[in-house]
Every structure is written in C-alpha cells, then in structure tokens.
mmCIF file of C-alpha atoms in Angstrom:
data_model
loop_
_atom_site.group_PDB
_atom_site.id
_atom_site.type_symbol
_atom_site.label_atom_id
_atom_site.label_comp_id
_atom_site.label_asym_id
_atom_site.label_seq_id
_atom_site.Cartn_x
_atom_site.Cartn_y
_atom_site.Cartn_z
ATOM 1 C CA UNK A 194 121.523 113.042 80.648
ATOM 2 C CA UNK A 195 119.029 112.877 77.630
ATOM 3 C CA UNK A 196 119.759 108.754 76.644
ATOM 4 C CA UNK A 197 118.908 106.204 79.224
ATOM 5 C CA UNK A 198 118.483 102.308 78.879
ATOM 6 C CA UNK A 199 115.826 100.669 80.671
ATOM 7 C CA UNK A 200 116.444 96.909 81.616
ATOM 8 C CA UNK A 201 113.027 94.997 81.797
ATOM 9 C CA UNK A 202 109.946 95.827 79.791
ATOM 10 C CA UNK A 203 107.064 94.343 82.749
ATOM 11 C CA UNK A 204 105.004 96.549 85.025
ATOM 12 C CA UNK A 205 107.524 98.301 86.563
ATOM 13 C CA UNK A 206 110.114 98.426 83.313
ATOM 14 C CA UNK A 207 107.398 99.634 80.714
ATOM 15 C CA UNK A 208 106.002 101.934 83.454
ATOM 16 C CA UNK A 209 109.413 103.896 83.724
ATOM 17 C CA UNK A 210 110.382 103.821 80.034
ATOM 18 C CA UNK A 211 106.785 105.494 79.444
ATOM 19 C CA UNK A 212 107.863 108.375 82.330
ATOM 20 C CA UNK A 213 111.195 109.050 80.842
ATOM 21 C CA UNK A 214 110.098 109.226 77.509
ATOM 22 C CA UNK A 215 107.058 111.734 78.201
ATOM 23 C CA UNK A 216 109.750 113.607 79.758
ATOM 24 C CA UNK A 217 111.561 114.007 76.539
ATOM 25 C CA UNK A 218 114.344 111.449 76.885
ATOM 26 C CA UNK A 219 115.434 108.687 74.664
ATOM 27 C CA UNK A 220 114.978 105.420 76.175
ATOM 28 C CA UNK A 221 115.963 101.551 75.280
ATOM 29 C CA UNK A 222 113.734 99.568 76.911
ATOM 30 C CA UNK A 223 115.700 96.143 77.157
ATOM 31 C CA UNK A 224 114.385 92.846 77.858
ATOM 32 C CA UNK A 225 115.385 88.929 76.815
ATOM 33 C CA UNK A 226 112.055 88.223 74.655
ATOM 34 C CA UNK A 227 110.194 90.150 71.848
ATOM 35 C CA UNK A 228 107.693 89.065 73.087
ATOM 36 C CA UNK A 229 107.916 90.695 76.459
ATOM 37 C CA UNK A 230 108.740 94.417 74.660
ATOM 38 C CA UNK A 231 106.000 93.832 72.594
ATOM 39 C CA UNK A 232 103.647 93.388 75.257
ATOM 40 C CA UNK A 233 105.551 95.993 77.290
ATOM 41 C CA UNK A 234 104.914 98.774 74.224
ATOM 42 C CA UNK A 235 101.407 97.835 74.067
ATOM 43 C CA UNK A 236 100.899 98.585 77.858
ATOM 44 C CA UNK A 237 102.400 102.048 77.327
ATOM 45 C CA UNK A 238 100.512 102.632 74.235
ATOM 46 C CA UNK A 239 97.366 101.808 76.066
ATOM 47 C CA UNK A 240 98.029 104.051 79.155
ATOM 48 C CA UNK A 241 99.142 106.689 76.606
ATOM 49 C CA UNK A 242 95.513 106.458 75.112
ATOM 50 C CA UNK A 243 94.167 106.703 78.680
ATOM 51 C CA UNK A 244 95.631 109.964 79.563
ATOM 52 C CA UNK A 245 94.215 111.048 75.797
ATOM 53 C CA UNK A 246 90.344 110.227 76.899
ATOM 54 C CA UNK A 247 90.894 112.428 80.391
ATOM 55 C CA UNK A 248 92.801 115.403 78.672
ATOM 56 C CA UNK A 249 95.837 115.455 79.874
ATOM 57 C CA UNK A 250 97.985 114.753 76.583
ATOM 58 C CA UNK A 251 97.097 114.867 72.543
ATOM 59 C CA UNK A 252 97.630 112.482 70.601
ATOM 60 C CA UNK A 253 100.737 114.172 69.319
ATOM 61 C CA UNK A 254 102.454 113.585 72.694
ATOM 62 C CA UNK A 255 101.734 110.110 72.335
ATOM 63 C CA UNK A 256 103.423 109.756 69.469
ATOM 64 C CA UNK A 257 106.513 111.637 70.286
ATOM 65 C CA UNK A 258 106.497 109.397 73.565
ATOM 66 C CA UNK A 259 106.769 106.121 71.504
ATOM 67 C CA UNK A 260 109.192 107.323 69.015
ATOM 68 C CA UNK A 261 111.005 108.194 71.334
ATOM 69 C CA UNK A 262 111.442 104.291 72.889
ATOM 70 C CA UNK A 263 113.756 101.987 71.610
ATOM 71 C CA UNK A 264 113.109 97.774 71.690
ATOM 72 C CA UNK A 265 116.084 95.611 71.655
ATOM 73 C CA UNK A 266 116.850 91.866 73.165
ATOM 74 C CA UNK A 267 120.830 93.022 73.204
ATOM 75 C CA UNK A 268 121.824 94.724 76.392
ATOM 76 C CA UNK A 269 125.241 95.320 75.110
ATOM 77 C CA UNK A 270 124.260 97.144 72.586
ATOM 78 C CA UNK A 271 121.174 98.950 74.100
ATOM 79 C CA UNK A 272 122.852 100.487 77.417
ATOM 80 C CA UNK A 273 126.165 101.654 74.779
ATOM 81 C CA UNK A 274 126.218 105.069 74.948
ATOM 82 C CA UNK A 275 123.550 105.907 77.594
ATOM 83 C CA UNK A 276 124.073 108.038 80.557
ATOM 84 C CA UNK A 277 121.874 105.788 82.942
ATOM 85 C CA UNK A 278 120.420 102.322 82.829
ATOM 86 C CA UNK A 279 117.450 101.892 85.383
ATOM 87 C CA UNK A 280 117.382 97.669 85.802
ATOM 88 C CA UNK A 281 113.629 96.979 86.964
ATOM 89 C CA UNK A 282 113.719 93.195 86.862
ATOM 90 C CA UNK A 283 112.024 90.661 88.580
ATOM 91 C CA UNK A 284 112.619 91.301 92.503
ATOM 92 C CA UNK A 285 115.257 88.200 92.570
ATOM 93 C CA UNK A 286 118.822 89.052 93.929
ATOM 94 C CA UNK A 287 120.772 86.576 91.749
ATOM 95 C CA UNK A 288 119.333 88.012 88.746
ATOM 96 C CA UNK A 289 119.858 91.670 89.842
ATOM 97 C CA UNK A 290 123.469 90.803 90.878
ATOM 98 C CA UNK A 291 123.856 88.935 87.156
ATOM 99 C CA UNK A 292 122.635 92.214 85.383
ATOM 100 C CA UNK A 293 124.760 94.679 87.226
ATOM 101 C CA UNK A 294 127.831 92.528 86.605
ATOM 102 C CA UNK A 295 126.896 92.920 82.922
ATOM 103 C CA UNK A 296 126.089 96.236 83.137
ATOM 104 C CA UNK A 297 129.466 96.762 84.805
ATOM 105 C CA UNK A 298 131.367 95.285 81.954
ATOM 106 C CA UNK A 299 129.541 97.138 78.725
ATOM 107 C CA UNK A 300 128.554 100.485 80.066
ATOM 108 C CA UNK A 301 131.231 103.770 79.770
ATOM 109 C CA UNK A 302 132.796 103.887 83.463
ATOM 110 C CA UNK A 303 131.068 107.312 83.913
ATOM 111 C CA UNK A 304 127.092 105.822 83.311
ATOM 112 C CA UNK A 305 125.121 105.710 86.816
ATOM 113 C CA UNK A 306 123.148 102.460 87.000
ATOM 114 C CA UNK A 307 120.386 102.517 89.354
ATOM 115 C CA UNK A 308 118.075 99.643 90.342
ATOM 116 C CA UNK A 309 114.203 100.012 91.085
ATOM 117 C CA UNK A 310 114.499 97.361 93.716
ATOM 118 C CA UNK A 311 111.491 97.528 96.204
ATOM 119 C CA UNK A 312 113.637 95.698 99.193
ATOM 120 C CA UNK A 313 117.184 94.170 98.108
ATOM 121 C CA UNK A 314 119.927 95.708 99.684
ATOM 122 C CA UNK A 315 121.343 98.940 96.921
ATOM 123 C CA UNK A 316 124.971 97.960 98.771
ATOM 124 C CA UNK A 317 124.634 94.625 98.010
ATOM 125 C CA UNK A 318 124.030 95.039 94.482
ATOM 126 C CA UNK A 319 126.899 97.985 93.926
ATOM 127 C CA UNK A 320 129.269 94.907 95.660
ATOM 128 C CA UNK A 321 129.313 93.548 92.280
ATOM 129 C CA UNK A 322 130.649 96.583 90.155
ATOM 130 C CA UNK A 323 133.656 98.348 90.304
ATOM 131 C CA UNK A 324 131.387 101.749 90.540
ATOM 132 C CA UNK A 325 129.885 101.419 93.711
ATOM 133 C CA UNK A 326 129.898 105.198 94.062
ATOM 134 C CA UNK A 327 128.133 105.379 91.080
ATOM 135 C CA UNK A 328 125.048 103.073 92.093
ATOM 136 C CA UNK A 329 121.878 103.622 93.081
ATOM 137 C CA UNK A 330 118.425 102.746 94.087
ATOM 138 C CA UNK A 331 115.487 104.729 91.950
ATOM 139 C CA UNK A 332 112.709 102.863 94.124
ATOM 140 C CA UNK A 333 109.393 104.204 91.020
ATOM 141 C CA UNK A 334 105.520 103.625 92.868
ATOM 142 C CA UNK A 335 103.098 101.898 90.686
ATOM 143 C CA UNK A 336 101.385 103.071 88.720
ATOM 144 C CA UNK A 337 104.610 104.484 88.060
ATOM 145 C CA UNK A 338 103.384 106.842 84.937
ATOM 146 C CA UNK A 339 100.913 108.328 88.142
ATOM 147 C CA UNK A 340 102.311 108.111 91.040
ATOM 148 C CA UNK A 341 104.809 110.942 92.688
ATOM 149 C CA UNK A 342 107.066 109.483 94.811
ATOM 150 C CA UNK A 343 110.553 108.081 93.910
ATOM 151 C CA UNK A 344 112.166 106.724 97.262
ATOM 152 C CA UNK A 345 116.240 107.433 96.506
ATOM 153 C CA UNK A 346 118.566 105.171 98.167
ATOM 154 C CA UNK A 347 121.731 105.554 98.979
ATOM 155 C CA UNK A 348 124.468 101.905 98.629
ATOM 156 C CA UNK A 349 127.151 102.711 101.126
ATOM 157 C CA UNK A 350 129.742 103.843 98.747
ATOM 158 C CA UNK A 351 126.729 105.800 96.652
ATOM 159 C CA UNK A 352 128.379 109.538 96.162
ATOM 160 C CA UNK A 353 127.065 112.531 96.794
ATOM 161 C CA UNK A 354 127.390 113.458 93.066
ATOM 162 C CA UNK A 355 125.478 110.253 92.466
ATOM 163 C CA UNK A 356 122.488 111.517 94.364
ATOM 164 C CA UNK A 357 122.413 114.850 93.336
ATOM 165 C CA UNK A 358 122.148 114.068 89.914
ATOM 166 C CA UNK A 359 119.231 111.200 90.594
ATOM 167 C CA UNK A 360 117.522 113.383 92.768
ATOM 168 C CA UNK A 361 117.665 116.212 90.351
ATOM 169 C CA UNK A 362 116.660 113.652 87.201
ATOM 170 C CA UNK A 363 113.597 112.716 89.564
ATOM 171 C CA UNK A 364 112.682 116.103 89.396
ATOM 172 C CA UNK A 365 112.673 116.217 85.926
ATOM 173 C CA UNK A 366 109.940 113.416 85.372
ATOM 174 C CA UNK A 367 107.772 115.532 87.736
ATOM 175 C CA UNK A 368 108.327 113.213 90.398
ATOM 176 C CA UNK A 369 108.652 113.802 94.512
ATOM 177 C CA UNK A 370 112.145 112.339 95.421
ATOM 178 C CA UNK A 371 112.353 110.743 99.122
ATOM 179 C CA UNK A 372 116.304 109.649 100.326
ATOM 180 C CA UNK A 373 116.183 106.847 102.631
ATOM 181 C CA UNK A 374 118.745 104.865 104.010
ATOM 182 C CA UNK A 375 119.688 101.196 102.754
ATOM 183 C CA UNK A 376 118.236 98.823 105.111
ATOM 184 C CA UNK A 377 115.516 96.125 103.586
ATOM 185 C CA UNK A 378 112.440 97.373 102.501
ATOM 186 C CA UNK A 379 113.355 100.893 102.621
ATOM 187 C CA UNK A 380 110.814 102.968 104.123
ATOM 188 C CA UNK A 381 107.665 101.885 102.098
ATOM 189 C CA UNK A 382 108.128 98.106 102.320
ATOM 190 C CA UNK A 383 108.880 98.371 105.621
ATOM 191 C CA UNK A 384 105.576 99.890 106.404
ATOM 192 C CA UNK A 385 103.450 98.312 103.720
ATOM 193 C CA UNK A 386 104.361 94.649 103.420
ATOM 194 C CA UNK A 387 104.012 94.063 107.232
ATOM 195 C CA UNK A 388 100.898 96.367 106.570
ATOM 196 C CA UNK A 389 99.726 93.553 103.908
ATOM 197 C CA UNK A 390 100.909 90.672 105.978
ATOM 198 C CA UNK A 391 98.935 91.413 108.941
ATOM 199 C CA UNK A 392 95.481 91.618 106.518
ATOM 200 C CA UNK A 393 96.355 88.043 105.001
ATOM 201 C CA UNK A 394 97.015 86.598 108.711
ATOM 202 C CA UNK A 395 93.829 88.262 109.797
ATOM 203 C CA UNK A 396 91.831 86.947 107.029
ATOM 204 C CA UNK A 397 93.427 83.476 107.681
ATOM 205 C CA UNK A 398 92.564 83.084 110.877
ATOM 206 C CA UNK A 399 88.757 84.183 110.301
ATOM 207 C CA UNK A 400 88.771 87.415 111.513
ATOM 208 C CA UNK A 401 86.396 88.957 108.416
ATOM 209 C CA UNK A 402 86.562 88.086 104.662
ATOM 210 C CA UNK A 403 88.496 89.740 101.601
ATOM 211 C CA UNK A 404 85.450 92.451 101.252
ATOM 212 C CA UNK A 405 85.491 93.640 105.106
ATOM 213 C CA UNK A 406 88.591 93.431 105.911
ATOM 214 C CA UNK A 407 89.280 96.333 102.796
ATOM 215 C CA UNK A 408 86.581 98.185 103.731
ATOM 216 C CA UNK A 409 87.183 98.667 107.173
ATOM 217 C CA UNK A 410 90.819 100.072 105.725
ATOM 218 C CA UNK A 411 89.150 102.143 103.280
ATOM 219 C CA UNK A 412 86.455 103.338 105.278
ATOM 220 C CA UNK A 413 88.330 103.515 108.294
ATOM 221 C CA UNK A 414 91.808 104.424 107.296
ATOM 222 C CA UNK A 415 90.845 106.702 104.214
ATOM 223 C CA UNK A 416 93.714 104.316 102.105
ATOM 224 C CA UNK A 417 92.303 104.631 98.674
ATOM 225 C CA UNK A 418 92.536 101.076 97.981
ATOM 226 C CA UNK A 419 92.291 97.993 100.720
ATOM 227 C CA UNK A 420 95.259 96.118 101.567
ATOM 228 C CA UNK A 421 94.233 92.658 100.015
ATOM 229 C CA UNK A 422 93.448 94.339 96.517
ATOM 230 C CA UNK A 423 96.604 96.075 96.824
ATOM 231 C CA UNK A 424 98.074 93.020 97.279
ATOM 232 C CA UNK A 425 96.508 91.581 94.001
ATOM 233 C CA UNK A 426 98.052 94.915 92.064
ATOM 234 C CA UNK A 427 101.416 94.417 93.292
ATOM 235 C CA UNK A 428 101.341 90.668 92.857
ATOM 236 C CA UNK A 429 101.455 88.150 95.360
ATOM 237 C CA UNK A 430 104.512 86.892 94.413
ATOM 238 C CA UNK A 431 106.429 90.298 94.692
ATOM 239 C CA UNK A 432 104.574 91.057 98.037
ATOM 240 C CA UNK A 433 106.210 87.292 98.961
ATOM 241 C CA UNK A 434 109.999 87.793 97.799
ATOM 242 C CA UNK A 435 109.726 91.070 99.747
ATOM 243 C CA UNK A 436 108.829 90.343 102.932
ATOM 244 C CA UNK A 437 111.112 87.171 102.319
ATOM 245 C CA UNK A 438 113.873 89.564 102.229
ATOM 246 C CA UNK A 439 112.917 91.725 104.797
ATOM 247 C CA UNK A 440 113.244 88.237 107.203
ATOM 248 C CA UNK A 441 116.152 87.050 106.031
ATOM 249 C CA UNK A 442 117.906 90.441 106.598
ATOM 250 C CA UNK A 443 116.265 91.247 110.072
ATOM 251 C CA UNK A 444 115.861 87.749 111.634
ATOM 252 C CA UNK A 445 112.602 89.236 113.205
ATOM 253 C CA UNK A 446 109.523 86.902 113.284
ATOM 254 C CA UNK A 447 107.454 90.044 112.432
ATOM 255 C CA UNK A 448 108.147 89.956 108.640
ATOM 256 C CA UNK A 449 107.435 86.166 108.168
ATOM 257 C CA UNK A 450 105.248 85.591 105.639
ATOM 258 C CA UNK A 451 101.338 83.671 106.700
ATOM 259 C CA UNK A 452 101.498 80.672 105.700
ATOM 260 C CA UNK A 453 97.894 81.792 103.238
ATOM 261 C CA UNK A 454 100.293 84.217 101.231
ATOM 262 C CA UNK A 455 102.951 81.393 100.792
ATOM 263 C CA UNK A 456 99.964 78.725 100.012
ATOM 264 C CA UNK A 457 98.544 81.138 97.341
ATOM 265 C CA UNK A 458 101.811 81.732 95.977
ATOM 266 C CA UNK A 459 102.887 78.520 95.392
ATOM 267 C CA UNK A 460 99.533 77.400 94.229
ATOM 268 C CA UNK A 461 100.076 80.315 91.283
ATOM 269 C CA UNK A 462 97.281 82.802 92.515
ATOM 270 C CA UNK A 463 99.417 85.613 91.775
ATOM 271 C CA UNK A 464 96.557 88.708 92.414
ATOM 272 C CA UNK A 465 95.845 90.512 88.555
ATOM 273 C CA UNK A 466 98.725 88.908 86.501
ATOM 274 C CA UNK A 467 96.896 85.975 86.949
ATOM 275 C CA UNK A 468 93.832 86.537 86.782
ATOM 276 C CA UNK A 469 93.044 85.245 90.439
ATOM 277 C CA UNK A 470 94.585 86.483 93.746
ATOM 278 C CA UNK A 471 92.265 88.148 96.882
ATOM 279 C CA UNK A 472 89.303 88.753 94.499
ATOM 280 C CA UNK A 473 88.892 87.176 90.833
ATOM 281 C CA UNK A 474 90.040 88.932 87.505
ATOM 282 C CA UNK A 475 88.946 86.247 85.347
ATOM 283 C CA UNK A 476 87.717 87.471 81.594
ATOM 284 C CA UNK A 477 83.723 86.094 82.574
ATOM 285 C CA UNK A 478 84.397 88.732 85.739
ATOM 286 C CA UNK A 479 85.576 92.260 83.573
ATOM 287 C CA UNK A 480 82.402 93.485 82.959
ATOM 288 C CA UNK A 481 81.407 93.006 86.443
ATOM 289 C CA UNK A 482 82.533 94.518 90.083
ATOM 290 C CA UNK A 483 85.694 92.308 90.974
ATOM 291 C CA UNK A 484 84.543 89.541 93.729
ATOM 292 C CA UNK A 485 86.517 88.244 96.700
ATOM 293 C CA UNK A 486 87.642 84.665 96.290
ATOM 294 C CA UNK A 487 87.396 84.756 100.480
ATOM 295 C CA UNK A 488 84.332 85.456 102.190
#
C-alpha cells in the first residue's frame, strides 16, 4: 500500500497528505478548487520548513515530501489506481455520504476508503457503498503532522482484514492507533466537545472570562492548551456540527450546544480561520500575545 489519494486539501486533508508523504508514500491530495490545493501545499511547505528550523528533517526530506504529492481537481482520476483514499472533508454528512458514493463507483473494488470523520457515524457512511467491509474511520489529531494518536473505528460490517491493515498502516506513519467502537463522537469527542461545551456555558453565564477560565484548566488540569483556545484551533464551527451530531444521535440534553457557541457561529466568529473566535487573531494582533474577546 505505497499510493493513496487524499480527498480534501484543508487542515485536516493537507495535514495527512504531509504524514503520508514523509512516510514515503505517494499521495493525491484531491480537492474541487486550485485554489484550495494551492493553499493546502503551501501549509505543508510551511510546516515542512518548521520542522527544518528545530532539526528534525533537512531540507532534502522536504523536498522528497512534496514531490512526492500529487494536486488534481479530478477525483476520478486521482483515487484510479490507489490502494486507499482517506476523505477528510468538511464534517457535513451529506457531503461525506456524496463522496463515498463516488468513491464507490471509480475506485478498484479491492481499495479501502477510510474517512477522518471526528463524530459521523463510520456505519452510516459504509451504508452507501457496496464495500462496507472495506470501510473505515482513520479519526488523525491536529496537528496531525505532530500529534500520535489515530482513533480506528470500526463501521459494523468493517472486517477484520480491514483493520489490521489500517492499524498496521498507522503504524507506519509513526502514529499510536486507538480502536473504538462506532457510536458518535467516538471516544475523543465524546470527552472533549462536552469538555468545550461546558467552558462556553460557563463563560456565558459569567462564571470567569476567556483568560481564567483557560488558566484555571491549564494551571489546574496540566491540559497544555485551555479549552476556549482549543476551541478557536479546532474551529467553532467544527466544535458546533460535532456536538450537533452527538445530540441528534443520543437525544441527551447534555450535548446541546450553549446558545454563545451557536451565536458565535452563526455570527461567523469561527476561532483562527477567521481571524476572531475566544481570543482575536487579527493581522494588527500577530506580533502581540493573542487577547480574549471575553473578559
């Protein structure tokens, strides 16, 4: 399994093309604009350069890395060949079901498709192939060139050969893999987002501002990073659609979203990819310490 496809070039999408392709596979990183891969390559070049300044590659790994991604706009023709597409689109289940019917109709019978999704249901999405055995969830952390851990999940109809061979891959991109069972959110949204919830309904009803209510978590909790700014890394809108999900599949008032989170959503104060979330990314803030936008 040396030529994979890669279907969205965003946070996630770039992110995993870059780990594959450090790893020494070929990868076509797919996406609708060229725009989009454009930006996408540019994010992995950057990160690329980063691990250059602290050591940890030469320059010459670099450029093997990026030679050794493909661009294309044409998923018919990109995922041809390849022994497994990873789809990391946007967290939307009509879109993920669209792909994987389209991934179902040009890919060879024997490629495993897997799906990054961070809460959708893996059995759900597999419902729409006629490979359900061969479909699975590849849930990558972000940053996902960084981080170890690669929750596995399992559709109901995912094979034991399926997993073996995931889990196995996982190892080969020096990642940890984790099998969990297929019920929304996994194990890490399940944990996190009501995690992240509970800060934004604590901060809307007054309890302590942005600032405190991270540093008592970092402080107190020895999380590297407060919930809220988490929040802002992950975006606001994914944090949303998940714990949307995780609702609508367990009926429990627990996962509801605050009504802040939905407010700041809707009013496009997205966290980093905006520029404004928790605390405020604008260009005239950069070369200062990030402030809270809630005190």
């Amino acid at each position: 399994m040396k030529n994979i496809a890669v279907i969205g070039a965003g946070t996630m999408g770039n992110g995993i093309a870059h780990t594959f392709a450090q790893s020494g596979f070929k990868v076509s990183l797919v996406d609708i604009g060229e725009q989009a891969l454009e930006k996408g390559m540019a994010t992995i070049a950057k990160n690329l350069d980063r691990m250059i300044a602290r050591e940890t590659i030469s320059e010459e790994d670099k450029t093997a890395t990026l030679n050794r991604i493909t661009l294309s706009t044409d998923m018919k023709e990109a995922v041809a060949g390849v022994s497994l597409v990873v789809e990391a689109a946007t967290e939307n289940t009509a879109l993920k079901l669209d792909i994987f019917r389209k991934l179902e109709e040009y890919c060879h019978e024997d490629t495993v498709l897997a799906t990054n999704t961070s809460s959708i249901s893996v059995t759900r999405i597999a419902s729409v192939t006629q490979r359900p055995d061969k479909v699975i969830g590849m849930h990558f952390m972000n940053p996902v060139p960084l981080m170890k851990l690669v929750e596995i999940i399992r559709g109901y109809d995912t094979s034991d050969e399926t997993a073996k061979t995931v889990t196995a891959l996982s190892g080969q991109l020096r990642k940890i893999p984790v099998e969990v069972n297929d019920y929304p959110g996994f194990v890490a949204n399940r944990i996190l987002m009501p995690m992240i919830n509970e800060s934004v309904e604590t901060l809307y009803h007054g309890v302590a501002g942005v600032a405190e209510i991270d540093t008592v978590m970092k402080l107190g909790m020895a999380h590297p990073m407060g919930p809220l700014q988490l929040a802002d890394f992950i975006g606001l809108d994914v944090c949303l659609s998940i714990l949307n999900v995780m609702y609508d599949g367990f009926k429990n008032p627990k996962y509801a979203p605050c009504p802040l989170l939905v407010n700041m959503v809707t009013a496009g104060k997205l966290g980093v990819k905006s520029g404004e979330g928790f605390y405020d990314y604008s260009e005239s803030k950069k070369a200062e310490k990030i402030s809270p936008m809630f005190s």
